[in-house]
Short mmCIF file of C-alpha atoms in Angstrom, two decimals:
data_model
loop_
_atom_site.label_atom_id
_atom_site.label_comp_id
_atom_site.label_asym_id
_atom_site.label_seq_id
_atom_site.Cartn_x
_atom_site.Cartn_y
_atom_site.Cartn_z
CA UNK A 175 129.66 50.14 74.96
CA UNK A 176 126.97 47.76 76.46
CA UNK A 177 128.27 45.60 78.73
CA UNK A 178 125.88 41.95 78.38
CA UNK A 179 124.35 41.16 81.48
CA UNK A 180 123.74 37.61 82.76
CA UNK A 181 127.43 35.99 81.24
CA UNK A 182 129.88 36.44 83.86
CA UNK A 183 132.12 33.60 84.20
CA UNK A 184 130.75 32.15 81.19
CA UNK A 185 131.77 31.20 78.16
CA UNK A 186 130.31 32.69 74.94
CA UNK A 187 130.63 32.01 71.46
CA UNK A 188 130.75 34.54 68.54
CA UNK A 189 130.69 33.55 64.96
CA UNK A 190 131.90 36.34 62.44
CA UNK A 191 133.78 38.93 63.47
CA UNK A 192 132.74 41.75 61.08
CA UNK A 193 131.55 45.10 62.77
CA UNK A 194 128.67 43.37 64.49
CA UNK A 195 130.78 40.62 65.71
CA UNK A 196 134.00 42.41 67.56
CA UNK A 197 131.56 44.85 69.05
CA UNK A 198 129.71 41.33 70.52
CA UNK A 199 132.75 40.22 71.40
CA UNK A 200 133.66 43.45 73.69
CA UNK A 201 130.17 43.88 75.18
CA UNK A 202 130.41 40.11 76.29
CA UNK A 203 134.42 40.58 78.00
CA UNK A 204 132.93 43.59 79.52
CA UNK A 205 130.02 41.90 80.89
CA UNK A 206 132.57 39.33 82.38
CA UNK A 207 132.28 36.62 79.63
CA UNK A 208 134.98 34.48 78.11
CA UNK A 209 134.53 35.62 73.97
CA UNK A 210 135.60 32.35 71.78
CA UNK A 211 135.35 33.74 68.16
CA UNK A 212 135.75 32.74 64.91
CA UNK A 213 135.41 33.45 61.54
CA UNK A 214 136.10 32.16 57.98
CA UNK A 215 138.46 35.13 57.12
CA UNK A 216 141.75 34.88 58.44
CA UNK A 217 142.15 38.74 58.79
CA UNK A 218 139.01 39.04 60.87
CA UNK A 219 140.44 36.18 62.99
CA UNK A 220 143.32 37.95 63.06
CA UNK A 221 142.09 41.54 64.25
CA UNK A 222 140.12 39.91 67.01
CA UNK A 223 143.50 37.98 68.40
CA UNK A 224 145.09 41.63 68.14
CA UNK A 225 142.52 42.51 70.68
CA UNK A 226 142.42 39.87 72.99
CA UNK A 227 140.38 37.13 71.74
CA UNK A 228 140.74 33.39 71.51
CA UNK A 229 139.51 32.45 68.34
CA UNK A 230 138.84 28.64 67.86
CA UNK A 231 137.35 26.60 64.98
CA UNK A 232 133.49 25.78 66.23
CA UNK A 233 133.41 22.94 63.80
CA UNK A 234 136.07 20.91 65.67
CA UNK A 235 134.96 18.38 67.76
CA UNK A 236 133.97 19.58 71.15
CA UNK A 237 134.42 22.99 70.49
CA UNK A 238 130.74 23.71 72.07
CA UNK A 239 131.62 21.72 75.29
CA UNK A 240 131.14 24.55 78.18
CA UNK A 241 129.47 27.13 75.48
CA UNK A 242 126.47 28.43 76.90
CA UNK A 243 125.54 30.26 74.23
CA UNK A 244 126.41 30.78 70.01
CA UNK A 245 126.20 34.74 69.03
CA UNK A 246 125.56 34.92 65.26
CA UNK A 247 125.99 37.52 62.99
CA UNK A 248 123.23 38.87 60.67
CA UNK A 249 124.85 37.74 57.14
CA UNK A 250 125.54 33.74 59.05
CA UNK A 251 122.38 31.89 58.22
CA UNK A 252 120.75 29.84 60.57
CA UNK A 253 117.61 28.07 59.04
CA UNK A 254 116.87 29.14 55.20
CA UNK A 255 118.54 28.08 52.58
CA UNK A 256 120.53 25.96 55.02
CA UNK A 257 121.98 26.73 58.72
CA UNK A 258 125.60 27.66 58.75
CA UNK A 259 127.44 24.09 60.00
CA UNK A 260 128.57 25.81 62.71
CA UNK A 261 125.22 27.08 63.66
CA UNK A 262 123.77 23.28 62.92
CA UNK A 263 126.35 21.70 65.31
CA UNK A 264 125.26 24.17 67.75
CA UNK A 265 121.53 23.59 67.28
CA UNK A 266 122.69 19.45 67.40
CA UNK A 267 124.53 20.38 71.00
CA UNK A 268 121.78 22.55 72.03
CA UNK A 269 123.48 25.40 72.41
CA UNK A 270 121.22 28.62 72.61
CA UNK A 271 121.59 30.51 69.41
CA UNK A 272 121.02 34.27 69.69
CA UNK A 273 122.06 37.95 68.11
CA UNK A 274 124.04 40.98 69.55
CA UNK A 275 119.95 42.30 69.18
CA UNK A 276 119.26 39.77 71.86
CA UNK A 277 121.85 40.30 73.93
CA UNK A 278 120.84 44.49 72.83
CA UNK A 279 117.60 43.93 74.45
CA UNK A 280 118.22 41.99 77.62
CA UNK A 281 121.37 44.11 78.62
CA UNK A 282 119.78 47.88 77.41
CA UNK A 283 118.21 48.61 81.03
CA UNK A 284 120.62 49.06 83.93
CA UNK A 285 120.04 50.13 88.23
CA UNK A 286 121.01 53.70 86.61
CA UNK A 287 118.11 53.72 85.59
CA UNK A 288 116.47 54.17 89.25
CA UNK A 289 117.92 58.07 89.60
CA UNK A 290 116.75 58.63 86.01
CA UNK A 291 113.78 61.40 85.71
CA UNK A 292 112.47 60.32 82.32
CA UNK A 293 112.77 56.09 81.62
CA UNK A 294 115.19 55.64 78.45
CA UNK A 295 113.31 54.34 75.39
CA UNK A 296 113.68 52.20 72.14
CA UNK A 297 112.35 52.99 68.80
CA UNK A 298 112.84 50.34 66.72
CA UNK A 299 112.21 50.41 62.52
CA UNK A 300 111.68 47.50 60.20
CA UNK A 301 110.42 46.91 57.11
CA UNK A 302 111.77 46.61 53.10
CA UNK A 303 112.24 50.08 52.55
CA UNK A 304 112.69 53.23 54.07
CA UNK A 305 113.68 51.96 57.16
CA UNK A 306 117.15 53.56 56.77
CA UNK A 307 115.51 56.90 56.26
CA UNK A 308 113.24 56.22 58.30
CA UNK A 309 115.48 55.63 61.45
CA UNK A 310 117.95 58.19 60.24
CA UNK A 311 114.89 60.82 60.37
CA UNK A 312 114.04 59.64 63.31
CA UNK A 313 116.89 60.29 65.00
CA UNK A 314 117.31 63.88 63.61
CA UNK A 315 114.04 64.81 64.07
CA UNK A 316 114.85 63.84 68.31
CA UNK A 317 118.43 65.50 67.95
CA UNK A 318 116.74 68.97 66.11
CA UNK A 319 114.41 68.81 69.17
CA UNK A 320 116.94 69.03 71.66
CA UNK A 321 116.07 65.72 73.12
CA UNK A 322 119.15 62.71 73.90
CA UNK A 323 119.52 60.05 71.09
CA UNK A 324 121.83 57.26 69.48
CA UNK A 325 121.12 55.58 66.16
CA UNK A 326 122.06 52.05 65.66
CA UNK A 327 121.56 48.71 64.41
CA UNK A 328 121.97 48.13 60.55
CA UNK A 329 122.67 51.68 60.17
CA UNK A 330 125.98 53.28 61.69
CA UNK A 331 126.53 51.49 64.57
CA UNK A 332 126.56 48.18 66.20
CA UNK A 333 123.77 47.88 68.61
CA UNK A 334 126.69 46.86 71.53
CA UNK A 335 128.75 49.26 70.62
CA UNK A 336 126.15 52.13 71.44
CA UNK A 337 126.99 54.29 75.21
CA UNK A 338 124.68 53.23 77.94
CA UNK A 339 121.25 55.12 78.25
CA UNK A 340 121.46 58.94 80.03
CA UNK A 341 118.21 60.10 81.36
CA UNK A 342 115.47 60.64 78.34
CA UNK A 343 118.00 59.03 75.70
CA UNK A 344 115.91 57.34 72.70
CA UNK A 345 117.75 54.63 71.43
CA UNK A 346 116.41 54.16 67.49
CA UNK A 347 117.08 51.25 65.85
CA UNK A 348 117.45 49.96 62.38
CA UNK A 349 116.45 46.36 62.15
CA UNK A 350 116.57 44.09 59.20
CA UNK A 351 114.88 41.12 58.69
CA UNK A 352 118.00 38.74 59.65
CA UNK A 353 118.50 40.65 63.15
CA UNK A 354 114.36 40.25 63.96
CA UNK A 355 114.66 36.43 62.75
CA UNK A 356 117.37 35.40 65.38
CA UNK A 357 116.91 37.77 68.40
CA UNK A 358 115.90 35.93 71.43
CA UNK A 359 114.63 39.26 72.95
CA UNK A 360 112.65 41.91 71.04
CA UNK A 361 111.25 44.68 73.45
CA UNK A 362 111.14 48.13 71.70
CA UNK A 363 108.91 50.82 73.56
CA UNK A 364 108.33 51.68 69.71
CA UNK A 365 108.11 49.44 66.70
CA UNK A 366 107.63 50.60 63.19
CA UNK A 367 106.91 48.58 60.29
CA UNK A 368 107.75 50.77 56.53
CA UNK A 369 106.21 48.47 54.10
CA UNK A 370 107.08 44.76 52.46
CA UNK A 371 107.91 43.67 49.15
CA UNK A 372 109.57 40.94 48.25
CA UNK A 373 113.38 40.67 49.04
CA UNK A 374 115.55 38.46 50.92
CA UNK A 375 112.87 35.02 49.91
CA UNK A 376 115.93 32.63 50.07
CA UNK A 377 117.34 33.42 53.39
CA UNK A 378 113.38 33.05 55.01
CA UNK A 379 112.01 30.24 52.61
CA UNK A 380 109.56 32.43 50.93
CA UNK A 381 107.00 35.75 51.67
CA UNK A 382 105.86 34.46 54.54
CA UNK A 383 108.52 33.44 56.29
CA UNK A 384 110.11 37.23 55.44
CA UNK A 385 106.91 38.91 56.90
CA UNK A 386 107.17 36.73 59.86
CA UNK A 387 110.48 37.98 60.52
CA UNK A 388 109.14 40.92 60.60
CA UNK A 389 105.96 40.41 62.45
CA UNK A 390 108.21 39.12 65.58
CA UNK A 391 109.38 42.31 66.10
CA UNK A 392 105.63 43.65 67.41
CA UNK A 393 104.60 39.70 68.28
CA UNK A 394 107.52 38.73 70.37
CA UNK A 395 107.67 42.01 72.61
CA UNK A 396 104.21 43.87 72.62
CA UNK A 397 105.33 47.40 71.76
CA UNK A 398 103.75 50.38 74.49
CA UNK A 399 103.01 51.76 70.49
CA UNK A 400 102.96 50.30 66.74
CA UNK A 401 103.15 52.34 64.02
CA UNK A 402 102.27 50.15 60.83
CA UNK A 403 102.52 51.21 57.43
CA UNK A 404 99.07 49.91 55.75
CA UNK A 405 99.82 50.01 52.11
CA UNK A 406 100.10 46.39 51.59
CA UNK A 407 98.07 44.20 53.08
CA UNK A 408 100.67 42.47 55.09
CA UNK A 409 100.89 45.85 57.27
CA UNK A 410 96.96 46.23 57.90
CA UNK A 411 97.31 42.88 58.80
CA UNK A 412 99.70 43.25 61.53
CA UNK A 413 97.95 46.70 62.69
CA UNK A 414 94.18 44.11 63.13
CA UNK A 415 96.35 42.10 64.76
CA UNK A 416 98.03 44.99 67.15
CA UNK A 417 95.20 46.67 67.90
CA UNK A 418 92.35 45.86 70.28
CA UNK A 419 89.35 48.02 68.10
CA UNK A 420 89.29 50.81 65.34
CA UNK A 421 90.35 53.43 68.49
CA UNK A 422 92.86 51.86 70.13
CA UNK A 423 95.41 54.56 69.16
CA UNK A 424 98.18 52.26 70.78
CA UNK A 425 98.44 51.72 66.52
CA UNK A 426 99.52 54.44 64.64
CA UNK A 427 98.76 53.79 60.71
CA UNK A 428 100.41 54.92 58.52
CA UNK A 429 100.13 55.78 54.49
CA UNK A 430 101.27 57.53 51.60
CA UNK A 431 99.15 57.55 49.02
CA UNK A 432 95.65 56.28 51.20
CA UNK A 433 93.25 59.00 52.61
CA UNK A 434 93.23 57.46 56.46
CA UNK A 435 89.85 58.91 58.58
CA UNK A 436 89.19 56.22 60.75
CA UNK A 437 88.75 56.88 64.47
CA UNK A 438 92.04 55.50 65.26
CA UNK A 439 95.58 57.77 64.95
CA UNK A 440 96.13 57.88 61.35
CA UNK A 441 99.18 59.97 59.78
CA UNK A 442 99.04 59.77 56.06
CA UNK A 443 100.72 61.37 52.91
CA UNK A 444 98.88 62.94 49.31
CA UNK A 445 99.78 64.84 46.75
CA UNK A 446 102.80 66.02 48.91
CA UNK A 447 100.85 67.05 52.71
CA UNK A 448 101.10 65.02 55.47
CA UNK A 449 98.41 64.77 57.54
CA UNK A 450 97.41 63.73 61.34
CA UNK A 451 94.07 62.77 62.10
CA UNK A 452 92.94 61.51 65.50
CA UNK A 453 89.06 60.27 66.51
CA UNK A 454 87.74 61.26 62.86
CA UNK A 455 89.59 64.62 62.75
CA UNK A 456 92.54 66.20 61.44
CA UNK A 457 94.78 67.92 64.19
CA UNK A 458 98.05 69.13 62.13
CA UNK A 459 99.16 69.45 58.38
CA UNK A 460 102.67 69.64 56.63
CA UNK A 461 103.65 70.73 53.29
CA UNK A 462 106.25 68.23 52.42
CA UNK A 463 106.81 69.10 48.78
CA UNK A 464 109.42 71.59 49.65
CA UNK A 465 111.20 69.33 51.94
CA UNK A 466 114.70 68.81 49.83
CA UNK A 467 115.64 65.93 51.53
CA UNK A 468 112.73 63.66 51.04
CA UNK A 469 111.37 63.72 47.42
CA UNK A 470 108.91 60.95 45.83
CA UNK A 471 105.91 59.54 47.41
CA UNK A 472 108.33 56.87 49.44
CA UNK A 473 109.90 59.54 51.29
CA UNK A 474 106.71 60.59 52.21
CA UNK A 475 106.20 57.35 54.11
CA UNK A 476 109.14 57.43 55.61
CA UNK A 477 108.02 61.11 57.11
CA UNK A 478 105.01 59.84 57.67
CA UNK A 479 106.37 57.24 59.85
CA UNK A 480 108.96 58.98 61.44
CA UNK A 481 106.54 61.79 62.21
CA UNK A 482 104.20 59.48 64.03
CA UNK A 483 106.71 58.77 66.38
CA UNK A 484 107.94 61.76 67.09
CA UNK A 485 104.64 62.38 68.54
CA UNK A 486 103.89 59.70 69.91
CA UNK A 487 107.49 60.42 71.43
CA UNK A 488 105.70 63.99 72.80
CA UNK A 489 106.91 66.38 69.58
CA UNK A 490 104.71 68.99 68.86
CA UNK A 491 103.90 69.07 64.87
CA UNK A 492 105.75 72.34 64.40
CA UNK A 493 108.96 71.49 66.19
CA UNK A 494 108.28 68.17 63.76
CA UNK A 495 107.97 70.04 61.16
CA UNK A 496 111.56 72.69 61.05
CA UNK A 497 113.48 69.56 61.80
CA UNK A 498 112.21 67.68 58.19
CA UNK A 499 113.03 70.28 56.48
CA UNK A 500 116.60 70.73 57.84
CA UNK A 501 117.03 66.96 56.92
CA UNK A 502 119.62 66.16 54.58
CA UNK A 503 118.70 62.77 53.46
CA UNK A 504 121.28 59.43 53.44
CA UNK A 505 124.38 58.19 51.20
CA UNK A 506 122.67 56.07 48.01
CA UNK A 507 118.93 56.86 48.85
CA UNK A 508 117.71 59.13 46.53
CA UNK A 509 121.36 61.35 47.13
CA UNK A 510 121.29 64.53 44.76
CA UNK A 511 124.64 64.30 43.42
CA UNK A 512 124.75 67.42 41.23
CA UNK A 513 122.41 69.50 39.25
CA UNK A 514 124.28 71.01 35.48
CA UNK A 515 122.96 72.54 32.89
CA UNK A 516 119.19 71.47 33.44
CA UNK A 517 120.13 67.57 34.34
CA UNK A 518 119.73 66.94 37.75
CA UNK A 519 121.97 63.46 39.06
CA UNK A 520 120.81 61.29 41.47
CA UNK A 521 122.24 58.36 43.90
CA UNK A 522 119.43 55.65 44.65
CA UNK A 523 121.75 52.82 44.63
CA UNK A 524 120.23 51.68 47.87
CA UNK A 525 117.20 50.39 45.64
CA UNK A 526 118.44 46.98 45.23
CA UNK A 527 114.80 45.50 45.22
CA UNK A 528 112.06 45.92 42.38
CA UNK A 529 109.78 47.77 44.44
CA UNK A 530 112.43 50.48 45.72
CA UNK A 531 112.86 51.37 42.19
CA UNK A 532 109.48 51.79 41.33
CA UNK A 533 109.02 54.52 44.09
CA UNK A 534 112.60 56.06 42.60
CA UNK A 535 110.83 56.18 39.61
CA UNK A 536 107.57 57.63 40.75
CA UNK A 537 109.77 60.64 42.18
CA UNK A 538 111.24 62.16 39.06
CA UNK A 539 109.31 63.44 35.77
CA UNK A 540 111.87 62.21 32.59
CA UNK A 541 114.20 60.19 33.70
CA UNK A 542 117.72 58.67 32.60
CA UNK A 543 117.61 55.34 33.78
CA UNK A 544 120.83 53.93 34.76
CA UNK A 545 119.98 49.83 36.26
CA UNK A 546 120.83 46.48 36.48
CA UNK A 547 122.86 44.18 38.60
CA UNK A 548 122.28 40.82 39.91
CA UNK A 549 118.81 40.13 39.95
CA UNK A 550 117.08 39.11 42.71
CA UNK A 551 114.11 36.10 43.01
CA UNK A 552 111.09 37.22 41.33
CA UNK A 553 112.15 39.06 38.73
CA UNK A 554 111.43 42.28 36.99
CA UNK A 555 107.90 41.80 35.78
CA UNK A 556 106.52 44.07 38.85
CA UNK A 557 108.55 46.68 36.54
CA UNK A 558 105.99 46.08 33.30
CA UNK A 559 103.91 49.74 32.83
CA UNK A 560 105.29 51.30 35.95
CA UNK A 561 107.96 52.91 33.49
CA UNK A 562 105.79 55.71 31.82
CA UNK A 563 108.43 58.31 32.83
CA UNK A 564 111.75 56.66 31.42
CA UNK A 565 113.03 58.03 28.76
CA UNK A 566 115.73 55.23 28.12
CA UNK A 567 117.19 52.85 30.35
CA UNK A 568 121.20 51.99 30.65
CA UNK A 569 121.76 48.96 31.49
CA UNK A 570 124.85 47.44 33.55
CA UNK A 571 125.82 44.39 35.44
CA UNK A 572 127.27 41.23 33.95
CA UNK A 573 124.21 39.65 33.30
CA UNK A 574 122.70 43.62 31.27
CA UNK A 575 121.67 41.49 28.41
CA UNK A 576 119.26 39.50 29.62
CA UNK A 577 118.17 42.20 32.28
CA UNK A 578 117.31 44.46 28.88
CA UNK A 579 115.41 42.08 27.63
CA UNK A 580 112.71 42.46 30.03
CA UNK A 581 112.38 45.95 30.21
CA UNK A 582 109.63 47.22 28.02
CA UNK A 583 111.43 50.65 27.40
CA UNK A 584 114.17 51.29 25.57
CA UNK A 585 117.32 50.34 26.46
CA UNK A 586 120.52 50.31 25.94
CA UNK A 587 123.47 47.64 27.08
CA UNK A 588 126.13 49.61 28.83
CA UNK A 589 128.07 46.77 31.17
CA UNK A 590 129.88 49.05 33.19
CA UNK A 591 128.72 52.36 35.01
CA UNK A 592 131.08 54.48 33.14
CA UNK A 593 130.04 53.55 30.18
CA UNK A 594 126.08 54.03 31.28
CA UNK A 595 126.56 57.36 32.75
CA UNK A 596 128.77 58.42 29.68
CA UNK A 597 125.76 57.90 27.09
CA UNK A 598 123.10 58.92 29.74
CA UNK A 599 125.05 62.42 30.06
CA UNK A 600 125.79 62.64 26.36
CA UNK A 601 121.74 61.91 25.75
CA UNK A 602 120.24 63.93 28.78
CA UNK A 603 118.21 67.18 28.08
CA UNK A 604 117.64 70.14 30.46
CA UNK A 605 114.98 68.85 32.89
CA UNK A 606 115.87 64.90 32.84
CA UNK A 607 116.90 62.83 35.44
CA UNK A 608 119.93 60.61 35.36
CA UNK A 609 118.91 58.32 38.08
CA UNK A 610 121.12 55.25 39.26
CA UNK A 611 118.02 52.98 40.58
CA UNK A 612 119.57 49.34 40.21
CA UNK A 613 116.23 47.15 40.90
CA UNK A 614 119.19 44.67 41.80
CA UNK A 615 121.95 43.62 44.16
CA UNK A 616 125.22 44.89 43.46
CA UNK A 617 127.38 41.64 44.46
CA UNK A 618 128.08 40.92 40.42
CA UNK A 619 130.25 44.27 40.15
CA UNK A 620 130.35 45.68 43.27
CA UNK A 621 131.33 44.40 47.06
CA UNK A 622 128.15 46.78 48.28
CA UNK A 623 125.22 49.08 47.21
CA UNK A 624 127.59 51.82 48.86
CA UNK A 625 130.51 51.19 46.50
CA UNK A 626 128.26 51.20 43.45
CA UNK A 627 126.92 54.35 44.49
CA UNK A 628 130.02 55.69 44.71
CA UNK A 629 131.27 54.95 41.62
CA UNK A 630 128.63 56.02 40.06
CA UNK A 631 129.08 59.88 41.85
CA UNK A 632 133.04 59.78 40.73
CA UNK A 633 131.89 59.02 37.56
CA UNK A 634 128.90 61.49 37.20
CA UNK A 635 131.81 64.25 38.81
CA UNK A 636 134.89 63.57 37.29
CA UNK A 637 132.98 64.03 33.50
CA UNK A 638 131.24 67.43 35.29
CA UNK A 639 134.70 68.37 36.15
CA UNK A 640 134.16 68.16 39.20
CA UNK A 641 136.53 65.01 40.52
#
C-alpha cells in the first residue's frame, strides 16, 4: 500500500467503495486521514464498516463541513452527462474533488528514495485501445528483463494498493479516460498515447472533450518522454504539440501501418516487422509475425508502443525482442480459446467499441463473426466495407435485430451466445475464424466485457467437449 501524504489529521471523503475506493480509503487511514465513505450499495457500505470505516450519506446536509477533500471513483461522474449530486454539492461547498490517481501521483515519491541508486519511475498508458496490452506488455517486457515492476491502474490493481517503490522499480500504469479527467496530479516519467476513436462521448460531452482527457495526461505533467501513436490525427497532434522540432527525440512516434523516416525516434509496424529508426536511419528490426501472442496489425501497435519504451527505459532490442515472444497476451483481447478440426476460436470481447473490432477483423482471414450488444453513440456505419473477410455474422444482444440490420454482410439473429456459437460451430469450415468481436458494450446481457467473454469460452468448450 501507498500511504497519501499531506492528510494527516484530516478528514477525507471517498465516494464508491468498489476496488478503487476501499484501497483509497486504506491509503488515506494509513497516511493518517479520517476516511468518511459512502456508497449507493449497501453491501459496499457494508464491507467498508467491516473494516473500519465510517460511512455517512454526503448528500445530507453538512456532511462536507470539515471535508477537505471528495475522492471519486472512476465510474462516479463529475461533469458530463451530469455531476454525481454528491460530487455537485461538493463542487457548491468547494470542496477539492480529486482521484486515488491524484492522490497516486502526489504520494508515489518518498525520503527512501534518497539511498536509492536508480530513481523509481512511472510509465503511464492511455488511449482507446491497446492500452491494456499495451501496459500488460509493458510490464512483461521489464519483468523478462530482470528489471523491478508493478502494473496498475485500470488493469489488476488499484493504483493505492500498489507496494512502495524499491530501487529501479517501474511503476506502469493503465489509465482510462475517467482517471486522466479527474486527477489533480498527472506526472508520469513516461506517457503513452495508443490511438483514439470514438468511445465514452457521453461521459466527456463529445470527441473533444474525450481527447482532452487524454491530452492532460502529457499537458498537465510534461513527461521526461512521449510516445504518441500518430495514426489519427489527434495523436500527431499531440506529438507537434510535445515536441520542440522534427529531432527532439523526447517524442517517440509511433505507427502500425505508416512508414515513419523522419529525423525524430520513430518505431513503426508493416507487413508484420517492427522497425526503429533514429536521425533518418534504421537501428533494429523485429519479425513480429511469429509472435503468438500479438496477432493483427493492432497488436502491432501495441508492440510498437511498448517497445519504444522499453528503450527508452534502456532495453536493448534483442532482450526486447525474446520477451514479446514469450508474451502470452490478456483475458478477452484477441484470447485463442481453442483450435479443432481446422476452426480456430477466439476471445476479443474486450472490443466493445467500433474501431476495436475493425482491427479484430483485420487480424483473421474468414471469419465467423459472433457481435452485438448495446450499441454505443455513433453507430456502426464505421463498420460499412471494412467486412470483406466475414463470412457471416451472428448476431446477439437484446437489441440483435436492429444491430443486423446495419451490417452489410450476412447475418444471422442469434439473441443469446449459445445460440450464436452453436450455428457458428455447426457452419465453420477448416481454416475459419469464430471470432467473438462485440463492436458493443456488454451491459444489455452481461454485468462486464469479462463475463461475456467468458461465457462465450464455456460455451465454445463445453460443445468441444472440453467443459
Amino acid at each position: 500500500m501507498i500511504p497519501v501524504q499531506g492528510v494527516q489529521g484530516r478528514r477525507v471523503a471517498v465516494l464508491g467503495l468498489g476496488r478503487s475506493g476501499l484501497a483509497t480509503a486504506r491509503a488515506l487511514r494509513a497516511g493518517g486521514a479520517e476516511a468518511l465513505c459512502w456508497d449507493d450499495n449497501p453491501a459496499a457500505r457494508a464491507k467498508a464498516e467491516e473494516e473500519g470505516f465510517a460511512c455517512a450519506d454526503l448528500l445530507k446536509q453538512g456532511a462536507f463541513d470539515a471535508v477537505s477533500a471528495l475522492i471519486v471513483s472512476p465510474g462516479i461522474p463529475h461533469l458530463y452527462p451530469a455531476p454525481n449530486p454528491v460530487v455537485a454539492a461538493a463542487l457548491a461547498a468547494g470542496v477539492p474533488v480529486d482521484n486515488d490517481i491524484g492522490l497516486f501521483f502526489r504520494s508515489f515519491a518518498t525520503s527512501d528514495w534518497d539511498g536509492f541508486d536508480v530513481t523509481p519511475r512511472v510509465v503511464a498508458v492511455t488511449g482507446s485501445n491497446g492500452k491494456s496490452t499495451t501496459s500488460a506488455l509493458i510490464h512483461h517486457i521489464l519483468d523478462m528483463a530482470g528489471r523491478p515492476t508493478q502494473l496498475a491502474g485500470n488493469i489488476g490493481r488499484g493504483v493505492l494498493d500498489i507496494e512502495p517503490a524499491g530501487d529501479g522499480e517501474v511503476v506502469v500504469l493503465e489509465l482510462s479516460s475517467y482517471q486522466t479527467d479527474l486527477a489533480r496530479s498527472l506526472t508520469p516519467d513516461i506517457a503513452v498515447f495508443t490511438n483514439l476513436s470514438p468511445d465514452h462521448l457521453d461521459r466527456h460531452a463529445g470527441m473533444g472533450g474525450y481527447f482532452a482527457a487524454k491530452r492532460r495526461l502529457f499537458a498537465e505533467g510534461g513527461p521526461d518522454r512521449a510516445v504518441i501513436g500518430v495514426d489519427e490525427v489527434e495523436g500527431r497532434f499531440l506529438a507537434n504539440q510535445m515536441a520542440e522540432g522534427p529531432v527532439d527525440d523526447r517524442v517517440i512516434r509511433v505507427s502500425s501501418g505508416q512508414k515513419l523516416t523522419g529525423a525524430g525516434w520513430n518505431v513503426f509496424a508493416r507487413k508484420g516487422f517492427l522497425a526503429e529508426w533514429r536521425k533518418g536511419r534504421q537501428v533494429a528490426a523485429i519479425d513480429l509475425r511469429g509472435v503468438a501472442g500479438l496477432p493483427g496489425a493492432h497488436n502491432h501497435q501495441n508492440a510498437c508502443a511498448a517497445y519504444a519504451v522499453a528503450r527508452a527505459l534502456g532495453l536493448a532490442p534483442k532482450v526486447i525482442e525474446g520477451a514479446l515472444h514469450s508474451y502470452q497476451g490478456l483475458p478477452h483481447r484477441s484470447q485463442i480459446v481453442a483450435t479443432a478440426g481446422g476452426v480456430t476460436y477466439v476471445n476479443d470481447s474486450k472490443a466493445t467499441n467500433v474501431d476495436s473490432a475493425l482491427k479484430a477483423l483485420a487480424a483473421f482471414r474468414r471469419i465467423r463473426w459472433i457481435c452485438g450488444g448495446l450499441e454505443k453513440e455513433g453507430g456502426l456505419g464505421a463498420l460499412k466495407g471494412q467486412t470483406g473477410a466475414v463470412a457471416k455474422a451472428y448476431v446477439i444482444g437484446r437489441e440483435a435485430a436492429g444491430f443486423a440490420l446495419q451490417l452489410d454482410v450476412e447475418a444471422e439473429v442469434c439473441t443469446t451466445m449459445a445460440q450464436a456459437v452453436a450455428q457458428a460451430m455447426a457452419e465453420a469450415e477448416p481454416g475459419d475464424t469464430v471470432l467473438l468481436a462485440p463492436a458493443a458494450a456488454s451491459f444489455d446481457q452481461y454485468d462486464n466485457f469479462e463475463k461475456r467473454g467468458e461465457d462465450f469460452m464455456a460455451e465454445v468448450r463445453a460443445r468441444l467437449g472440453e467443459g
